[in-house]
CSV table of C-alpha atoms in Angstrom, one decimal:
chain,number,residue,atom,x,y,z
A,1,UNK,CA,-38.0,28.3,-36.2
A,2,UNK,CA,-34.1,27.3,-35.8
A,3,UNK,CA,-32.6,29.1,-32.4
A,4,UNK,CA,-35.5,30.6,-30.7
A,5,UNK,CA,-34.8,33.8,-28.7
A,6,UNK,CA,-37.6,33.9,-26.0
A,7,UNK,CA,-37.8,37.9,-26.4
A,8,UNK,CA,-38.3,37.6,-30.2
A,9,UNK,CA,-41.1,34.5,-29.4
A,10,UNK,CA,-43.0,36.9,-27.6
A,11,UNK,CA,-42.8,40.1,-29.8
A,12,UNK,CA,-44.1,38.2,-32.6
A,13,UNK,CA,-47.0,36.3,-30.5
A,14,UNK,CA,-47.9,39.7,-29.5
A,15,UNK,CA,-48.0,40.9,-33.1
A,16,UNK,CA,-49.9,37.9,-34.2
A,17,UNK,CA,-52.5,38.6,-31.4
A,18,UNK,CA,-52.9,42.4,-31.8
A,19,UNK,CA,-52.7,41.6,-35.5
A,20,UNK,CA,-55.8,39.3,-35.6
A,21,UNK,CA,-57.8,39.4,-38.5
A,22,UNK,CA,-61.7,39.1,-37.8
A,23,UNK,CA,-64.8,38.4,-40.5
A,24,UNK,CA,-68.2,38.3,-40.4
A,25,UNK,CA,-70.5,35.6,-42.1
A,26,UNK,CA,-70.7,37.6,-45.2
A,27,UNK,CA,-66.7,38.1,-45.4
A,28,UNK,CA,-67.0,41.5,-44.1
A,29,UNK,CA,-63.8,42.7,-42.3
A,30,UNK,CA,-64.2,43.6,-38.4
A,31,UNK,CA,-62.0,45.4,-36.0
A,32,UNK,CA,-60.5,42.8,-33.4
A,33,UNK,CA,-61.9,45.0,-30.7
A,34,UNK,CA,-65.6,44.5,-32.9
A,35,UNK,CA,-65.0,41.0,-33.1
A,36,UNK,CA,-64.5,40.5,-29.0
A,37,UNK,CA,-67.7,42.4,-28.4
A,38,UNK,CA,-69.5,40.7,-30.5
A,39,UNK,CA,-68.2,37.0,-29.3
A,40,UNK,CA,-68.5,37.9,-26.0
A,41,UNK,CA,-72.2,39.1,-26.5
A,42,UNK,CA,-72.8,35.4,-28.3
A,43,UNK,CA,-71.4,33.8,-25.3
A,44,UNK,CA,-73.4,35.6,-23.3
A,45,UNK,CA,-76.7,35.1,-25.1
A,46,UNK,CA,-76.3,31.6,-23.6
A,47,UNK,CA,-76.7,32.6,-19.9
A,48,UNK,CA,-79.5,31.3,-18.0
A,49,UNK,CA,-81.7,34.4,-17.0
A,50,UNK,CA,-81.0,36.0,-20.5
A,51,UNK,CA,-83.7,37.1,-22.5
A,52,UNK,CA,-84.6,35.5,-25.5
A,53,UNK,CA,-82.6,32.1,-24.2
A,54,UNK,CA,-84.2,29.1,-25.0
A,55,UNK,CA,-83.8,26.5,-22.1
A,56,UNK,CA,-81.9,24.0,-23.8
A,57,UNK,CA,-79.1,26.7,-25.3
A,58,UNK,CA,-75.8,25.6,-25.0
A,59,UNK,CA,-72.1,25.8,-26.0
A,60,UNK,CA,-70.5,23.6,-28.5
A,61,UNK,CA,-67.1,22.8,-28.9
A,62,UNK,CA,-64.9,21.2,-30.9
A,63,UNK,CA,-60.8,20.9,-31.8
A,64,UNK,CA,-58.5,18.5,-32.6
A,65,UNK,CA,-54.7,17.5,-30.8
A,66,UNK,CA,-54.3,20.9,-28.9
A,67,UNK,CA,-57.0,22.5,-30.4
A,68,UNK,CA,-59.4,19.9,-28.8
A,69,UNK,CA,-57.1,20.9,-25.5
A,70,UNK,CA,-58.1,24.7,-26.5
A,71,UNK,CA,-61.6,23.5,-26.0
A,72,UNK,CA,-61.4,21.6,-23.4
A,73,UNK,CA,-60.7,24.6,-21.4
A,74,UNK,CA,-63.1,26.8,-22.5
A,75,UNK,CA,-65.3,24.7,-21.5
A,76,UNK,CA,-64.2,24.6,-17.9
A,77,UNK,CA,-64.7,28.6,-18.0
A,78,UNK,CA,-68.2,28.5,-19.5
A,79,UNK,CA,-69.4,26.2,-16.9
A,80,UNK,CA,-67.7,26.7,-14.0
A,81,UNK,CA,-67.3,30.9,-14.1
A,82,UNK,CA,-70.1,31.6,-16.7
A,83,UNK,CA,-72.6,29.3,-15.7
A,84,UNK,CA,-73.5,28.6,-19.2
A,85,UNK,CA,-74.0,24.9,-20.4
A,86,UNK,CA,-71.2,23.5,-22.6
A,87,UNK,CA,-70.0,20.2,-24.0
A,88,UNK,CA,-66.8,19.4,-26.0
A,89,UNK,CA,-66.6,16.9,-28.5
A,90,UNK,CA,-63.6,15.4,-27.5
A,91,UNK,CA,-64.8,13.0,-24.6
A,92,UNK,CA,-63.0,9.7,-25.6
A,93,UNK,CA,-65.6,6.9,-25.2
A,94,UNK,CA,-68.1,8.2,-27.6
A,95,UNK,CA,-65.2,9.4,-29.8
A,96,UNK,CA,-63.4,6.4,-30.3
A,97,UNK,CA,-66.7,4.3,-30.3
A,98,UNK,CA,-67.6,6.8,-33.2
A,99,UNK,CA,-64.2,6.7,-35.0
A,100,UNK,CA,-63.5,2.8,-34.8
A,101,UNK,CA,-67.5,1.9,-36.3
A,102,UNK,CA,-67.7,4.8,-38.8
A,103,UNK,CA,-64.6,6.7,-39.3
A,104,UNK,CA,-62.6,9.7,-37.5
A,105,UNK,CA,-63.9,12.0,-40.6
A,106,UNK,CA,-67.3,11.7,-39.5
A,107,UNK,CA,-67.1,11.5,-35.6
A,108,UNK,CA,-68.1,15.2,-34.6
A,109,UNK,CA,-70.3,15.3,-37.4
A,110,UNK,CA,-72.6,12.7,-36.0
A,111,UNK,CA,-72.4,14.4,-32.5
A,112,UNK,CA,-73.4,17.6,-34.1
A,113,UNK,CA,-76.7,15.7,-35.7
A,114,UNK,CA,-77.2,14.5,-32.6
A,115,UNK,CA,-77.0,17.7,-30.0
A,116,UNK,CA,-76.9,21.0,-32.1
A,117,UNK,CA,-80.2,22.8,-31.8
A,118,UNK,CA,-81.4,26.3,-33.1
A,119,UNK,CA,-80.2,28.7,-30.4
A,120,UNK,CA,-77.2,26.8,-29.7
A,121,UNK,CA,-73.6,28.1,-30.3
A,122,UNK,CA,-70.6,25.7,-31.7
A,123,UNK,CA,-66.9,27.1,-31.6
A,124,UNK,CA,-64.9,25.6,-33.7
A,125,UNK,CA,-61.2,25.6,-33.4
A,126,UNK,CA,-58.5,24.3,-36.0
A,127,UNK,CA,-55.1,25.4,-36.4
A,128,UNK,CA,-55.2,24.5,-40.3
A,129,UNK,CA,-58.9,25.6,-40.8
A,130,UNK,CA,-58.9,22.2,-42.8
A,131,UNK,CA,-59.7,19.6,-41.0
A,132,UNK,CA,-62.1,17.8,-42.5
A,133,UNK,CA,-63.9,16.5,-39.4
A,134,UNK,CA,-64.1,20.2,-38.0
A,135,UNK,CA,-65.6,21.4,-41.5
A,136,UNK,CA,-68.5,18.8,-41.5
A,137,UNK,CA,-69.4,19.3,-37.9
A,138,UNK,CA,-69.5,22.7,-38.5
A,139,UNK,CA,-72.0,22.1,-41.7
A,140,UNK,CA,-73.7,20.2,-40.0
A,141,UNK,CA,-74.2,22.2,-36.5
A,142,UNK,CA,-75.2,25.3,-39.1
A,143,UNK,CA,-78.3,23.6,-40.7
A,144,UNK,CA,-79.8,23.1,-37.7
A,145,UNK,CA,-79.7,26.6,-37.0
A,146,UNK,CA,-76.2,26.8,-34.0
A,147,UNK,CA,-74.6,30.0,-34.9
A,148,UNK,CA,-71.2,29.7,-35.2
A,149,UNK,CA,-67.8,30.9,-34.1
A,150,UNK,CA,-64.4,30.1,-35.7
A,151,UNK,CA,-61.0,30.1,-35.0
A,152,UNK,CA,-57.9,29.2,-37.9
A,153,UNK,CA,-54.9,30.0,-39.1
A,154,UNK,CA,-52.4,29.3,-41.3
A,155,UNK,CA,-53.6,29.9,-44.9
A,156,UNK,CA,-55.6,33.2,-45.1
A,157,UNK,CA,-57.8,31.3,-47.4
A,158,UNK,CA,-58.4,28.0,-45.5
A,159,UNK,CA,-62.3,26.7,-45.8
A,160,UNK,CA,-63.1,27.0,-42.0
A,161,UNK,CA,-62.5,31.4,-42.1
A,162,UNK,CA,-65.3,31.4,-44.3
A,163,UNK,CA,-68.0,29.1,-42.2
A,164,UNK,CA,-68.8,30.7,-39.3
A,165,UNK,CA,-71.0,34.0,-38.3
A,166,UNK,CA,-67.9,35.3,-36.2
A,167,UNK,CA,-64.4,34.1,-37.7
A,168,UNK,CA,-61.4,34.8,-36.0
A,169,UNK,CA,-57.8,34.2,-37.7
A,170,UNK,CA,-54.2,34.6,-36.5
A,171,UNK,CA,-51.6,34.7,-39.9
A,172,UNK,CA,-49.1,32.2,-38.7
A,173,UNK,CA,-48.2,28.7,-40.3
A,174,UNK,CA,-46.3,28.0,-37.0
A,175,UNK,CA,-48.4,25.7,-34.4
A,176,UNK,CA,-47.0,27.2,-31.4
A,177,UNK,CA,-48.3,30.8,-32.1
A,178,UNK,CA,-51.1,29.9,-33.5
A,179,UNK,CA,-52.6,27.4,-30.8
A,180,UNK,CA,-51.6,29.7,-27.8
A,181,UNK,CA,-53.4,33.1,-29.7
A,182,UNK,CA,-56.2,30.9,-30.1
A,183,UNK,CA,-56.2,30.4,-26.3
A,184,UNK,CA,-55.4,33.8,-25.6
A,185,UNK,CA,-58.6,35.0,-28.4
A,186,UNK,CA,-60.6,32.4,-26.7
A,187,UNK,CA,-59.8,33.1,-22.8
A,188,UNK,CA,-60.1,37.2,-23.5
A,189,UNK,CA,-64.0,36.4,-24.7
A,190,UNK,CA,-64.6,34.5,-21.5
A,191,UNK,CA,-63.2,36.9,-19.3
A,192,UNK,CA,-64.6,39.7,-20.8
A,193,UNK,CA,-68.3,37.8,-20.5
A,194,UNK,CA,-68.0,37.6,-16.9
A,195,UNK,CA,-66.7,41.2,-16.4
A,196,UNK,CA,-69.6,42.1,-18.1
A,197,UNK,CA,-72.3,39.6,-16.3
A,198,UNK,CA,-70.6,41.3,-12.9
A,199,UNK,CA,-71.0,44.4,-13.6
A,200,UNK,CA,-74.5,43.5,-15.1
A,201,UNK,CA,-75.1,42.1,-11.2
A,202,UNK,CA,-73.7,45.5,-9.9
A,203,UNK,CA,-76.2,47.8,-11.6
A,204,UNK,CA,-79.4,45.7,-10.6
């Protein structure tokens, strides 16, 4: 993108966002405004006090480069605002201990075998949709039962938009716009999840 103007950036991030295509597991087109609700109601499902919630329920999240950044944040929002357990993948002992003895490829897919339990809900966020390490820990984390939430771009077609139960995707090949509408995507779900859990506190 040779000679960026800054207003022109931000006109097209904006029509990227707005513009966010969202799919069910079975390939069925949502609204985006269908697609928050029903993240934000997964996310939620994971708050102590819910019914339903097993004990043990958690958040799982993974990303690569800035993506594992993405993460990384979310996190921080789950647990510190939403109260809701939630690990990343991205912690660098166990990563590199993983990566050096067994390969990169299958890092997240062993920590998926060894956390994700029924209940449990991985986001899964990859710029490409095709990074092989995301794509097996997401395999992985759905046959043990984790419901699953995804975030791509670039190719409408990439393997990751057609993994998850909730699949979010922002038609852009360029990193920039497609790592910060993943954040934007991601941070709307969190906010709107403790909107809701305060107003839920209001009407007791």
């Amino acid at each position: 993108m040779p000679d960026m103007k800054a207003e022109s950036y931000f006109q097209k991030l904006g029509e990227l966002l707005s513009g966010s295509e969202v799919t069910g597991g079975d390939g069925a087109p949502l609204s985006l405004e269908e697609g928050m609700s029903e993240a934000t109601a997964m996310i939620l499902s994971l708050a102590p006090g819910e019914a339903g919630r097993s004990a043990l329920s958690k958040a799982l999240l993974i990303g690569n480069g800035g993506s594992a950044a993405i993460v990384s944040h979310v996190q921080n929002d789950l647990c510190k605002a939403l109260g809701i357990p939630a690990m990343v993948f991205n912690e660098p002992p166990l990563l590199t201990a993983l990566a050096n003895d067994d390969g990169y490829e299958t890092a997240f897919r062993q920590m998926a075998e060894l956390w994700a339990r029924p209940g449990d809900l991985l986001l899964a966020v990859s710029s490409s949709g095709k990074s092989g390490n995301i794509l097996s820990a997401v395999e992985a984390a759905s046959y043990r039962g984790c419901r699953v939430i995804t975030f791509s771009g670039f190719s409408p077609d990439n393997p990751l938009r057609r993994m998850g139960d909730l699949n979010f995707y922002v038609a852009s090949d360029f990193y920039g716009f497609v790592e910060v509408a993943h954040m934007a995507l991601a941070h709307f779900v969190t906010d709107n999840a403790l909107s809701r859990k305060s107003e839920g506190k209001e009407n007791l």
